[in-house]
Amino acid sequence: MKLLPSPEIWFVCGSQHLYGPGPLKQVAANAQAVAAGLAKSKNLPLKVIYKRLLTTSDEITNLMIEANADANCGGLILWMHTFSPSKMWIRGLNILKKPFLHLHTQFNRDLPWGTIDMDFMNLNQAAHGDREAGFIHTRMRLGRKVVVGHWADPEVHERIAAWMRAVRAWTDWQGAKFVRFGDNMRQVAVTEGDKVSAEMKLGFAVNTHGVGDLVAVVDAVKDQDISALCTEYEKVYRVAPALKKGGKRHDELRYSARLELGMGQFLEAGGYKGFTDTFEDLHGLRQLPGMATQRLMDAGYGFGGEGDWKTSALVRAMKVMNAGLPGGTSFMEDYTYHLSPKGHQVLGAHMLEICPSIAGAKPSVEIHPLGIGGKEDPVRMVFDAPAGNALNASLVDLGNRFRLIVNEVKAVKPPKLPKLPVARAVWECKPGFKTACAAWIYAGGAHHTGYSYSVTTEMLEDFATIAGLETVVINAETTLSALKQDLRNNEVYYHLNQGFRA
Ligand code: MN
C-alpha cells in the first residue's frame, strides 16, 4: 500500500521512589520483559519499544514531550506495575498529543500462594496502581483504551492489535492529503461537510483540482505504458473478448488504462492518499473512471463517489486498519433492497467503483453503457463479493461534530445476476433489516460507506476514541428505543463536551 505508515508504540511503566532502588530495578526489568513479550507477538501489527520506568512528574512530562515530538511514535502503552501517585501524571498527560492504551496487567500470571509475602505484594501492585492511573485518566476526561488481562494472553494481544490498527490509521490521517477532481454532486447534502473542521479535528486536508488538471496528465500518458498495462489486465483478469488486444473495443480498454496511469501519476505526484470524482464534472475525460478507480482503490487509495471526501478518507483509514489481514475493504453504496418475507437483504454496489480487494473470484473486465454522465461507455470490473461477516461504516458531518456509524452485517453469496454489469455484494443487516435500517436512518448514516470483511467494530471504536468521533454502533444487540435515547444523550454530551474538560 502506498504511503503506509508503520509507527512505533512506546511501552512506558509508572512507579514512584517510595519503593527504593532495589525494587525499582526489578520493576524496570519486569516492564522490559513485558514489552519484549509484546514486541515478539506475531499478532501485533506495530513494533513495541520499551521506553523507561517513570517515577517523577518531570520524567513523565519529558517523556510526553518526546512522544509528541517523535514522528515515529504512534502511541503509548501505559502500565503501573506498582503504585504511581497519579497527580504526578497530570502535567504530562495534559500535553500528550498521541493516543494511549492503558494495559491493566500483572507481571506474574499466577499468585505463588504458598510463598507469597509482603515483598511480593509490594512489587505486584497493578491491581490498585492501575486504578489510581485510571482515575486520573477519567478525571481528565482522556479518551483511551483499557485492556485487561495477563500480558501473554492471546486475547489481550487481540485487543492491543485492534487498537494498534486504529493508531496506524490515525497516524496515516495526520497530514494526509485527499484530492477532489471537481466538486460535489449538485444538491447532494450528505457528501458535503466542513473541510476546515476535518483538518482541525481529524488531521487530513481536502483540496480540489479542476478536472482539467487531471486531463492534462491523463493525455500525456505514453502509449507503451498503456500497452504494458493492458497486457497485465489480460494476465490478472478475465477480459471480455471485445476488449482484448485485437478486439473491436480494445481502444476503450486502452483509454481506461490511460485513466488509471494518469490518475495514479497525479496521486503519486501530489502525495495524495485518496480522491473523489463526480460524473457531473468530467470535461475532457472520455469515460467516467471505472476500472481505473477500482484498481487505484485496490492499491490502497481511498475513494468516494460524487465528491464524497469523507467516505474517501474513511475508506483509506479502513484500508490502513486492514493492512496485512485477509479480506478487503471497498467504497460501497446501499443500492437496492430485496424485501422478501423470507428475509430482507441489501444489494450493495455503485455505478462502477467497487474495490476488487473484496472480490470472491477473479473479476471480469467488461464494457457497458452508463445511464448517466453523458460520456462514452466505461470499462469496469464485475464480480461478486463473498459470503462472510462484514460491516458498513459511514462518516457524516452533523454541523457541530462528525459521527461515525457502524453496522455489522452478514454477507451472503449473491444470486446469479446476469443482467447487472457491476461489482456487487449482498448482505443481511444485524440485528435485522428493519431495526438496522431504521437505526441507520435515525443516526443520519449516508448511502455511501466503507465496507469491509476485515475491519472490526472494535478497531473503528478505538479509532473513534482516538479521533474524538462520536460512534453509533448497530449490531446484534441494538434496540431502537435504546439507540434513540443514545442519540439524544449524545446531542447533549457533544454540545457540552468542551466544558467537561475544564
Ligand atoms: Mn454514489
Coordinates of C-alpha atoms and ligand atoms in Angstrom, one line a residue:
M1 CA 0.0 0.0 0.0
K2 CA 1.2 3.5 -0.9
L3 CA 2.5 5.7 1.9
L4 CA 1.5 3.2 4.6
P5 CA 3.0 4.3 8.0
S6 CA 4.5 1.9 10.5
P7 CA 4.8 3.9 13.7
E8 CA 6.3 2.5 16.9
I9 CA 4.4 2.0 20.1
W10 CA 6.2 3.1 23.2
F11 CA 5.8 1.0 26.3
V12 CA 6.0 3.0 29.5
C13 CA 5.9 1.8 33.1
G14 CA 4.9 4.0 36.0
S15 CA 6.1 3.8 39.6
Q16 CA 7.5 6.0 42.4
H17 CA 10.6 6.4 44.6
L18 CA 9.0 5.1 47.8
Y19 CA 10.0 1.5 46.9
G20 CA 13.8 2.2 46.9
P21 CA 16.3 1.4 44.2
G22 CA 16.3 -2.4 44.5
P23 CA 12.6 -3.0 43.8
L24 CA 12.6 -0.2 41.2
K25 CA 15.3 -2.1 39.3
Q26 CA 13.1 -5.2 39.5
V27 CA 10.1 -3.3 38.3
A28 CA 12.1 -1.9 35.3
A29 CA 13.4 -5.3 34.4
N30 CA 9.9 -6.8 34.6
A31 CA 8.5 -3.9 32.4
Q32 CA 11.2 -4.6 29.9
A33 CA 10.2 -8.3 29.8
V34 CA 6.6 -7.4 29.3
A35 CA 7.5 -5.0 26.4
A36 CA 9.7 -7.6 24.9
G37 CA 6.9 -10.2 25.1
L38 CA 4.6 -7.9 23.3
A39 CA 7.3 -7.0 20.7
K40 CA 7.7 -10.7 19.9
S41 CA 4.0 -11.3 19.4
K42 CA 3.3 -12.1 15.7
N43 CA -0.3 -10.8 16.1
L44 CA 0.7 -7.2 16.9
P45 CA 0.9 -5.2 13.7
L46 CA 3.2 -2.4 15.1
K47 CA 6.5 -2.6 16.9
V48 CA 6.6 -2.2 20.7
I49 CA 9.6 -0.3 22.1
Y50 CA 10.3 -0.3 25.8
K51 CA 11.0 3.3 26.8
R52 CA 11.6 3.6 30.5
L53 CA 10.3 3.5 34.0
L54 CA 8.8 6.8 35.1
T55 CA 8.9 7.8 38.8
T56 CA 8.5 11.6 38.9
S57 CA 6.4 14.3 37.4
D58 CA 9.4 15.8 35.4
E59 CA 10.3 12.4 34.0
I60 CA 6.7 11.8 32.9
T61 CA 6.4 15.3 31.3
N62 CA 9.7 14.9 29.5
L63 CA 8.6 11.6 28.0
M64 CA 5.3 13.1 26.8
I65 CA 7.2 15.9 25.2
E66 CA 9.5 13.4 23.5
A67 CA 6.5 11.3 22.3
N68 CA 4.8 14.4 20.8
A69 CA 7.9 15.4 19.0
D70 CA 8.8 12.0 17.6
A71 CA 7.1 11.3 14.3
N72 CA 7.8 7.6 14.7
C73 CA 5.9 7.4 17.9
G74 CA 2.3 6.4 17.1
G75 CA 1.1 6.0 20.6
L76 CA 1.9 4.8 24.1
I77 CA 1.1 1.8 26.2
L78 CA 1.0 2.7 29.9
W79 CA 1.2 0.3 32.8
M80 CA 1.5 0.9 36.5
H81 CA 3.5 -2.2 37.8
T82 CA 3.4 -0.6 41.2
F83 CA 1.6 2.4 42.7
S84 CA 2.4 5.6 40.9
P85 CA 0.6 8.5 42.5
S86 CA -1.2 10.0 39.6
K87 CA -1.1 13.7 40.3
M88 CA 2.5 13.2 39.0
W89 CA 1.0 12.3 35.6
I90 CA -1.3 15.4 35.2
R91 CA 1.3 17.7 33.7
G92 CA 2.5 15.1 31.1
L93 CA -1.0 13.8 30.2
N94 CA -2.2 17.4 29.8
I95 CA 0.2 17.9 26.9
L96 CA 0.2 14.4 25.4
K97 CA -1.0 14.6 21.8
K98 CA -0.5 10.9 21.0
P99 CA -3.1 8.1 21.6
F100 CA -2.6 5.8 24.6
L101 CA -3.7 2.4 25.7
H102 CA -3.8 1.6 29.4
L103 CA -2.7 -2.0 29.9
H104 CA -4.1 -3.4 33.1
T105 CA -1.8 -6.4 33.6
Q106 CA 0.4 -8.0 36.2
F107 CA 3.9 -9.4 35.7
N108 CA 3.2 -12.7 37.4
R109 CA 0.3 -14.6 35.9
D110 CA -0.3 -16.8 39.0
L111 CA 0.0 -15.9 42.6
P112 CA 2.5 -18.1 44.5
W113 CA 0.0 -18.9 47.2
G114 CA 2.4 -21.0 49.3
T115 CA 5.3 -18.4 49.4
I116 CA 3.6 -15.1 48.9
D117 CA 4.8 -12.4 51.4
M118 CA 4.7 -8.6 51.7
D119 CA 7.7 -8.2 49.4
F120 CA 5.7 -9.9 46.6
M121 CA 2.6 -7.9 47.5
N122 CA 4.5 -4.6 47.3
L123 CA 6.1 -5.4 44.0
N124 CA 2.9 -6.6 42.2
Q125 CA 0.5 -3.7 42.7
A126 CA -1.1 -3.1 39.4
A127 CA -4.4 -4.2 40.8
H128 CA -4.5 -0.9 42.7
G129 CA -1.8 1.1 40.9
D130 CA -3.7 0.9 37.6
R131 CA -6.9 2.0 39.4
E132 CA -5.1 5.2 40.6
A133 CA -4.0 5.8 37.0
G134 CA -7.4 5.1 35.6
F135 CA -8.9 7.6 38.0
I136 CA -6.7 10.4 36.7
H137 CA -7.4 9.5 33.0
T138 CA -11.1 9.6 33.8
R139 CA -10.8 12.8 35.9
M140 CA -9.1 14.4 33.0
R141 CA -11.7 13.1 30.5
L142 CA -9.0 11.4 28.4
G143 CA -10.1 9.1 25.6
R144 CA -8.1 5.9 25.8
K145 CA -8.4 2.1 25.5
V146 CA -8.3 0.0 28.6
V147 CA -7.1 -3.6 28.1
V148 CA -7.2 -6.1 31.0
G149 CA -5.5 -9.4 31.4
H150 CA -2.1 -11.1 31.6
W151 CA 0.3 -9.6 29.0
A152 CA 1.0 -13.0 27.4
D153 CA -2.7 -13.8 27.0
P154 CA -3.5 -14.1 23.2
E155 CA -6.9 -12.4 23.9
V156 CA -5.1 -9.4 25.4
H157 CA -2.9 -9.3 22.2
E158 CA -6.0 -9.2 20.1
R159 CA -7.3 -6.2 22.0
I160 CA -4.0 -4.4 21.6
A161 CA -3.7 -5.4 17.9
A162 CA -7.1 -3.8 17.2
W163 CA -6.0 -0.6 18.9
M164 CA -2.7 -0.6 17.0
R165 CA -4.6 -0.8 13.7
A166 CA -6.6 2.2 14.8
V167 CA -3.4 4.0 15.8
R168 CA -1.9 3.2 12.4
A169 CA -4.9 4.7 10.6
W170 CA -4.9 7.8 12.8
T171 CA -1.2 8.3 12.2
D172 CA -1.9 7.9 8.5
W173 CA -4.6 10.6 8.6
Q174 CA -2.3 13.2 10.2
G175 CA -1.1 15.4 7.4
A176 CA -2.8 13.2 4.8
K177 CA -3.9 14.8 1.6
F178 CA -7.1 13.9 -0.3
V179 CA -7.8 15.4 -3.7
R180 CA -11.2 16.1 -5.3
F181 CA -11.5 16.1 -9.0
G182 CA -14.3 18.6 -9.3
D183 CA -16.7 19.4 -6.6
N184 CA -19.8 17.7 -5.1
M185 CA -22.7 16.2 -7.0
R186 CA -25.1 19.0 -7.3
Q187 CA -27.7 19.4 -4.5
V188 CA -26.5 16.3 -2.5
A189 CA -26.3 17.0 1.3
V190 CA -24.6 14.0 2.9
T191 CA -21.5 14.1 0.8
E192 CA -20.9 17.8 1.9
G193 CA -19.1 18.7 5.1
D194 CA -16.8 21.1 6.8
K195 CA -13.3 20.5 5.4
V196 CA -11.8 23.1 7.8
S197 CA -13.2 21.3 10.8
A198 CA -12.0 17.9 9.4
E199 CA -8.5 19.3 9.1
M200 CA -8.6 20.7 12.6
K201 CA -10.0 17.6 14.3
L202 CA -9.1 14.7 12.1
G203 CA -5.7 15.9 10.7
F204 CA -6.2 15.5 6.9
A205 CA -6.5 18.1 4.2
V206 CA -9.0 18.0 1.4
N207 CA -8.5 20.2 -1.7
T208 CA -9.9 20.4 -5.2
H209 CA -8.3 20.3 -8.6
G210 CA -10.3 21.2 -11.7
V211 CA -10.7 18.1 -13.8
G212 CA -8.6 19.8 -16.5
D213 CA -5.5 19.5 -14.3
L214 CA -6.1 15.7 -14.4
V215 CA -6.9 15.6 -18.1
A216 CA -3.5 17.1 -18.9
V217 CA -1.7 14.3 -17.0
V218 CA -4.0 11.6 -18.5
D219 CA -3.5 12.9 -22.0
A220 CA 0.3 12.8 -21.6
V221 CA 0.5 9.1 -20.6
K222 CA 2.8 7.2 -23.0
D223 CA 1.4 4.6 -25.4
Q224 CA 3.9 1.9 -24.5
D225 CA 2.9 2.2 -20.8
I226 CA -0.7 1.7 -21.8
S227 CA 0.2 -1.4 -23.8
A228 CA 2.1 -2.9 -20.9
L229 CA -0.9 -2.3 -18.5
C230 CA -3.3 -3.8 -21.0
T231 CA -1.1 -6.9 -21.1
E232 CA -1.2 -7.1 -17.3
Y233 CA -5.0 -6.8 -17.3
E234 CA -5.2 -9.9 -19.6
K235 CA -3.0 -11.8 -17.2
V236 CA -4.8 -10.9 -14.0
Y237 CA -8.5 -10.7 -15.0
R238 CA -11.0 -12.3 -17.3
V239 CA -11.1 -9.7 -20.0
A240 CA -14.1 -9.6 -22.4
P241 CA -13.0 -10.7 -25.9
A242 CA -14.1 -7.3 -27.5
L243 CA -11.7 -5.5 -25.1
K244 CA -8.7 -7.8 -25.6
K245 CA -5.8 -6.9 -27.9
G246 CA -7.2 -7.2 -31.4
G247 CA -10.8 -6.9 -30.2
K248 CA -13.0 -4.3 -31.7
R249 CA -13.3 -2.3 -28.4
H250 CA -9.7 -2.6 -27.3
D251 CA -9.2 1.1 -27.8
E252 CA -11.7 1.7 -24.9
L253 CA -9.7 -0.6 -22.6
R254 CA -6.6 1.3 -23.6
Y255 CA -8.4 4.6 -22.6
S256 CA -9.3 3.0 -19.2
A257 CA -5.6 2.1 -18.8
R258 CA -4.7 5.6 -19.7
L259 CA -7.0 6.9 -17.0
E260 CA -5.5 4.6 -14.4
L261 CA -2.0 5.6 -15.2
G262 CA -2.8 9.3 -15.4
M263 CA -4.7 9.3 -12.2
G264 CA -2.1 7.2 -10.5
Q265 CA 0.6 9.7 -11.6
F266 CA -1.4 12.6 -10.4
L267 CA -2.0 11.0 -6.9
E268 CA 1.6 9.9 -6.6
A269 CA 3.0 13.4 -7.6
G270 CA 0.7 15.1 -5.1
G271 CA 1.3 12.7 -2.3
Y272 CA -2.4 12.0 -2.1
K273 CA -3.9 9.1 -0.1
G274 CA -7.3 9.2 -1.7
F275 CA -9.6 11.0 -4.1
T276 CA -13.1 11.7 -5.3
D277 CA -14.6 12.4 -8.6
T278 CA -18.1 13.2 -9.9
F279 CA -19.8 12.2 -13.1
E280 CA -21.1 15.8 -13.3
D281 CA -17.6 17.1 -14.0
L282 CA -15.7 15.1 -16.4
H283 CA -14.8 17.7 -19.0
G284 CA -12.0 16.3 -21.2
L285 CA -12.3 12.7 -20.0
R286 CA -13.9 10.3 -22.4
Q287 CA -15.1 7.8 -19.7
L288 CA -16.1 8.1 -16.0
P289 CA -13.2 6.3 -14.4
G290 CA -14.5 2.9 -13.5
M291 CA -11.8 0.2 -13.6
A292 CA -9.2 2.9 -13.1
T293 CA -10.8 3.8 -9.7
Q294 CA -11.3 0.2 -8.8
R295 CA -7.6 -0.6 -9.4
L296 CA -6.4 2.5 -7.5
M297 CA -8.6 1.5 -4.6
D298 CA -7.1 -1.9 -4.7
A299 CA -3.6 -0.3 -4.5
G300 CA -4.7 1.3 -1.2
Y301 CA -6.2 4.7 -2.2
G302 CA -9.3 6.0 -0.5
F303 CA -12.2 6.8 -2.8
G304 CA -15.7 8.4 -2.6
G305 CA -18.0 8.9 -5.5
E306 CA -19.8 12.2 -6.3
G307 CA -17.3 14.3 -4.4
D308 CA -17.7 12.3 -1.2
W309 CA -14.4 13.2 0.5
K310 CA -15.4 12.0 4.0
T311 CA -16.0 8.5 2.6
S312 CA -12.8 8.6 0.6
A313 CA -10.9 9.4 3.9
L314 CA -12.8 6.7 5.8
V315 CA -12.1 4.1 3.1
R316 CA -8.4 4.9 3.2
A317 CA -8.4 4.7 7.1
M318 CA -10.1 1.3 6.9
K319 CA -7.7 0.1 4.3
V320 CA -4.8 1.1 6.6
M321 CA -6.5 -0.8 9.5
N322 CA -6.9 -3.9 7.5
A323 CA -3.3 -3.9 6.1
G324 CA -2.0 -7.4 6.2
L325 CA -5.3 -9.1 7.1
P326 CA -7.3 -11.4 4.8
G327 CA -10.5 -9.8 3.4
G328 CA -10.6 -6.4 1.8
T329 CA -12.3 -3.0 2.1
S330 CA -14.2 -1.1 -0.5
F331 CA -16.2 2.0 -1.1
M332 CA -19.8 0.9 -1.1
E333 CA -23.4 2.1 -1.6
D334 CA -26.6 0.7 -0.3
Y335 CA -28.2 0.4 -3.7
T336 CA -31.4 -1.5 -3.7
Y337 CA -33.4 -3.9 -1.4
H338 CA -34.8 -7.5 -1.5
L339 CA -37.8 -7.2 0.8
S340 CA -38.9 -10.8 0.7
P341 CA -40.9 -12.1 3.7
K342 CA -38.3 -15.0 3.7
G343 CA -35.6 -12.5 4.6
H344 CA -34.7 -8.9 3.7
Q345 CA -31.4 -8.2 2.1
V346 CA -29.4 -5.3 0.8
L347 CA -27.8 -5.3 -2.7
G348 CA -24.7 -3.1 -2.4
A349 CA -23.0 -1.8 -5.5
H350 CA -22.1 1.5 -7.1
M351 CA -22.3 2.7 -10.7
L352 CA -18.8 1.3 -11.2
E353 CA -16.4 1.8 -8.3
I354 CA -16.2 -1.2 -6.0
C355 CA -12.8 -2.4 -5.0
P356 CA -11.6 -5.8 -6.2
S357 CA -10.0 -6.4 -2.8
I358 CA -13.4 -7.7 -1.9
A359 CA -13.8 -9.9 -5.0
G360 CA -14.7 -13.5 -4.2
A361 CA -13.2 -14.7 -7.5
K362 CA -11.3 -13.4 -10.5
P363 CA -13.0 -10.2 -11.7
S364 CA -14.3 -10.0 -15.2
V365 CA -13.4 -6.8 -17.2
E366 CA -16.4 -5.6 -19.2
I367 CA -17.7 -2.6 -21.0
H368 CA -21.3 -1.4 -20.9
P369 CA -23.2 1.8 -21.3
L370 CA -23.7 4.0 -18.2
G371 CA -27.1 5.7 -17.9
I372 CA -25.8 9.0 -16.5
G373 CA -22.9 11.4 -17.2
G374 CA -23.3 11.6 -21.0
K375 CA -19.8 10.0 -21.6
E376 CA -18.6 7.0 -23.6
D377 CA -19.2 3.6 -22.1
P378 CA -16.9 3.0 -19.2
V379 CA -14.8 -0.1 -18.6
R380 CA -15.4 -1.8 -15.2
M381 CA -14.6 -4.9 -13.3
V382 CA -17.6 -7.1 -12.5
F383 CA -17.5 -9.6 -9.6
D384 CA -19.4 -10.9 -6.6
A385 CA -18.3 -10.2 -3.0
P386 CA -18.2 -13.4 -1.0
A387 CA -20.3 -14.5 2.0
G388 CA -18.9 -13.7 5.4
N389 CA -19.1 -11.3 8.3
A390 CA -18.6 -7.7 7.2
L391 CA -19.5 -4.2 8.2
N392 CA -20.5 -0.9 6.8
A393 CA -19.2 2.4 8.2
S394 CA -20.3 5.9 7.4
L395 CA -18.8 9.2 8.5
V396 CA -21.3 12.2 8.5
D397 CA -20.9 15.8 9.4
L398 CA -23.7 16.9 11.9
G399 CA -22.6 20.5 11.9
N400 CA -21.1 20.6 15.4
R401 CA -19.3 17.2 15.1
F402 CA -18.5 14.2 12.9
R403 CA -20.4 11.0 13.6
L404 CA -19.2 7.5 12.7
I405 CA -21.9 5.0 12.2
V406 CA -21.2 1.3 12.0
N407 CA -23.5 -1.6 11.1
E408 CA -22.4 -5.2 11.4
V409 CA -23.7 -7.3 8.6
K410 CA -23.6 -10.9 7.3
A411 CA -22.8 -11.0 3.6
V412 CA -24.3 -13.8 1.6
K413 CA -23.4 -15.3 -1.8
P414 CA -25.2 -13.1 -4.4
P415 CA -27.6 -15.0 -6.6
K416 CA -26.9 -15.1 -10.4
L417 CA -27.2 -11.5 -11.7
P418 CA -26.7 -12.0 -15.5
K419 CA -28.0 -8.5 -16.4
L420 CA -26.2 -6.5 -13.8
P421 CA -22.9 -5.4 -15.1
V422 CA -21.3 -4.0 -11.9
A423 CA -19.5 -5.4 -8.9
R424 CA -21.8 -6.2 -6.1
A425 CA -22.3 -7.5 -2.6
V426 CA -25.4 -8.8 -0.9
W427 CA -25.8 -8.7 2.9
E428 CA -28.2 -9.1 5.8
C429 CA -28.1 -6.4 8.5
K430 CA -27.7 -7.1 12.2
P431 CA -29.8 -7.2 14.4
G432 CA -32.3 -7.4 11.5
F433 CA -33.1 -5.4 8.4
K434 CA -35.9 -3.2 9.8
T435 CA -34.2 -2.3 13.0
A436 CA -30.8 -1.8 11.4
C437 CA -32.1 0.4 8.6
A438 CA -34.3 2.5 11.0
A439 CA -31.3 2.9 13.3
W440 CA -29.0 3.9 10.4
I441 CA -31.6 6.5 9.2
Y442 CA -32.2 7.9 12.7
A443 CA -28.4 8.2 13.1
G444 CA -28.2 10.1 9.8
G445 CA -25.9 7.5 8.2
A446 CA -25.1 8.0 4.5
H447 CA -25.9 5.8 1.5
H448 CA -22.1 5.8 0.9
T449 CA -20.0 3.6 3.2
G450 CA -16.7 1.9 3.7
Y451 CA -17.5 -1.8 3.5
S452 CA -15.0 -4.3 5.0
Y453 CA -14.6 -8.0 5.7
S454 CA -11.5 -7.5 8.0
V455 CA -12.0 -4.2 9.8
T456 CA -13.9 -4.8 13.0
T457 CA -16.2 -2.7 15.1
E458 CA -13.6 -2.7 17.8
M459 CA -11.0 -1.2 15.5
L460 CA -13.4 1.5 14.5
E461 CA -14.4 2.2 18.1
D462 CA -10.8 2.5 19.0
F463 CA -10.2 4.8 16.1
A464 CA -13.2 6.9 17.0
T465 CA -11.9 7.3 20.6
I466 CA -8.6 8.5 19.3
A467 CA -10.2 10.8 16.8
G468 CA -12.8 12.1 19.3
L469 CA -15.5 11.0 16.9
E470 CA -19.0 10.1 18.1
T471 CA -19.7 6.5 17.4
V472 CA -23.1 4.8 16.8
V473 CA -22.8 1.0 16.6
I474 CA -25.7 -1.0 15.1
N475 CA -25.2 -4.7 15.8
A476 CA -26.9 -7.8 17.2
E477 CA -27.5 -6.1 20.5
T478 CA -29.2 -2.9 19.1
T479 CA -32.7 -1.9 20.0
L480 CA -34.4 1.1 18.6
S481 CA -35.5 2.6 21.8
A482 CA -32.0 2.5 23.4
L483 CA -30.5 3.8 20.2
K484 CA -32.8 6.7 20.0
Q485 CA -32.1 7.5 23.6
D486 CA -28.3 7.3 23.0
L487 CA -28.7 9.7 20.1
R488 CA -30.5 12.2 22.3
N489 CA -27.9 11.8 25.1
N490 CA -25.1 12.3 22.6
E491 CA -26.6 15.6 21.4
V492 CA -26.2 16.9 25.0
Y493 CA -22.8 15.2 25.5
Y494 CA -21.2 16.6 22.4
H495 CA -22.7 20.0 22.9
L496 CA -21.2 20.2 26.4
N497 CA -18.1 18.2 25.7
Q498 CA -15.6 21.0 25.7
G499 CA -16.9 22.2 29.0
F500 CA -16.4 18.8 30.7
R501 CA -12.7 19.2 30.0
A502 CA -12.2 22.2 32.3
Ligands
MN1 MN -22.9 7.2 -5.0

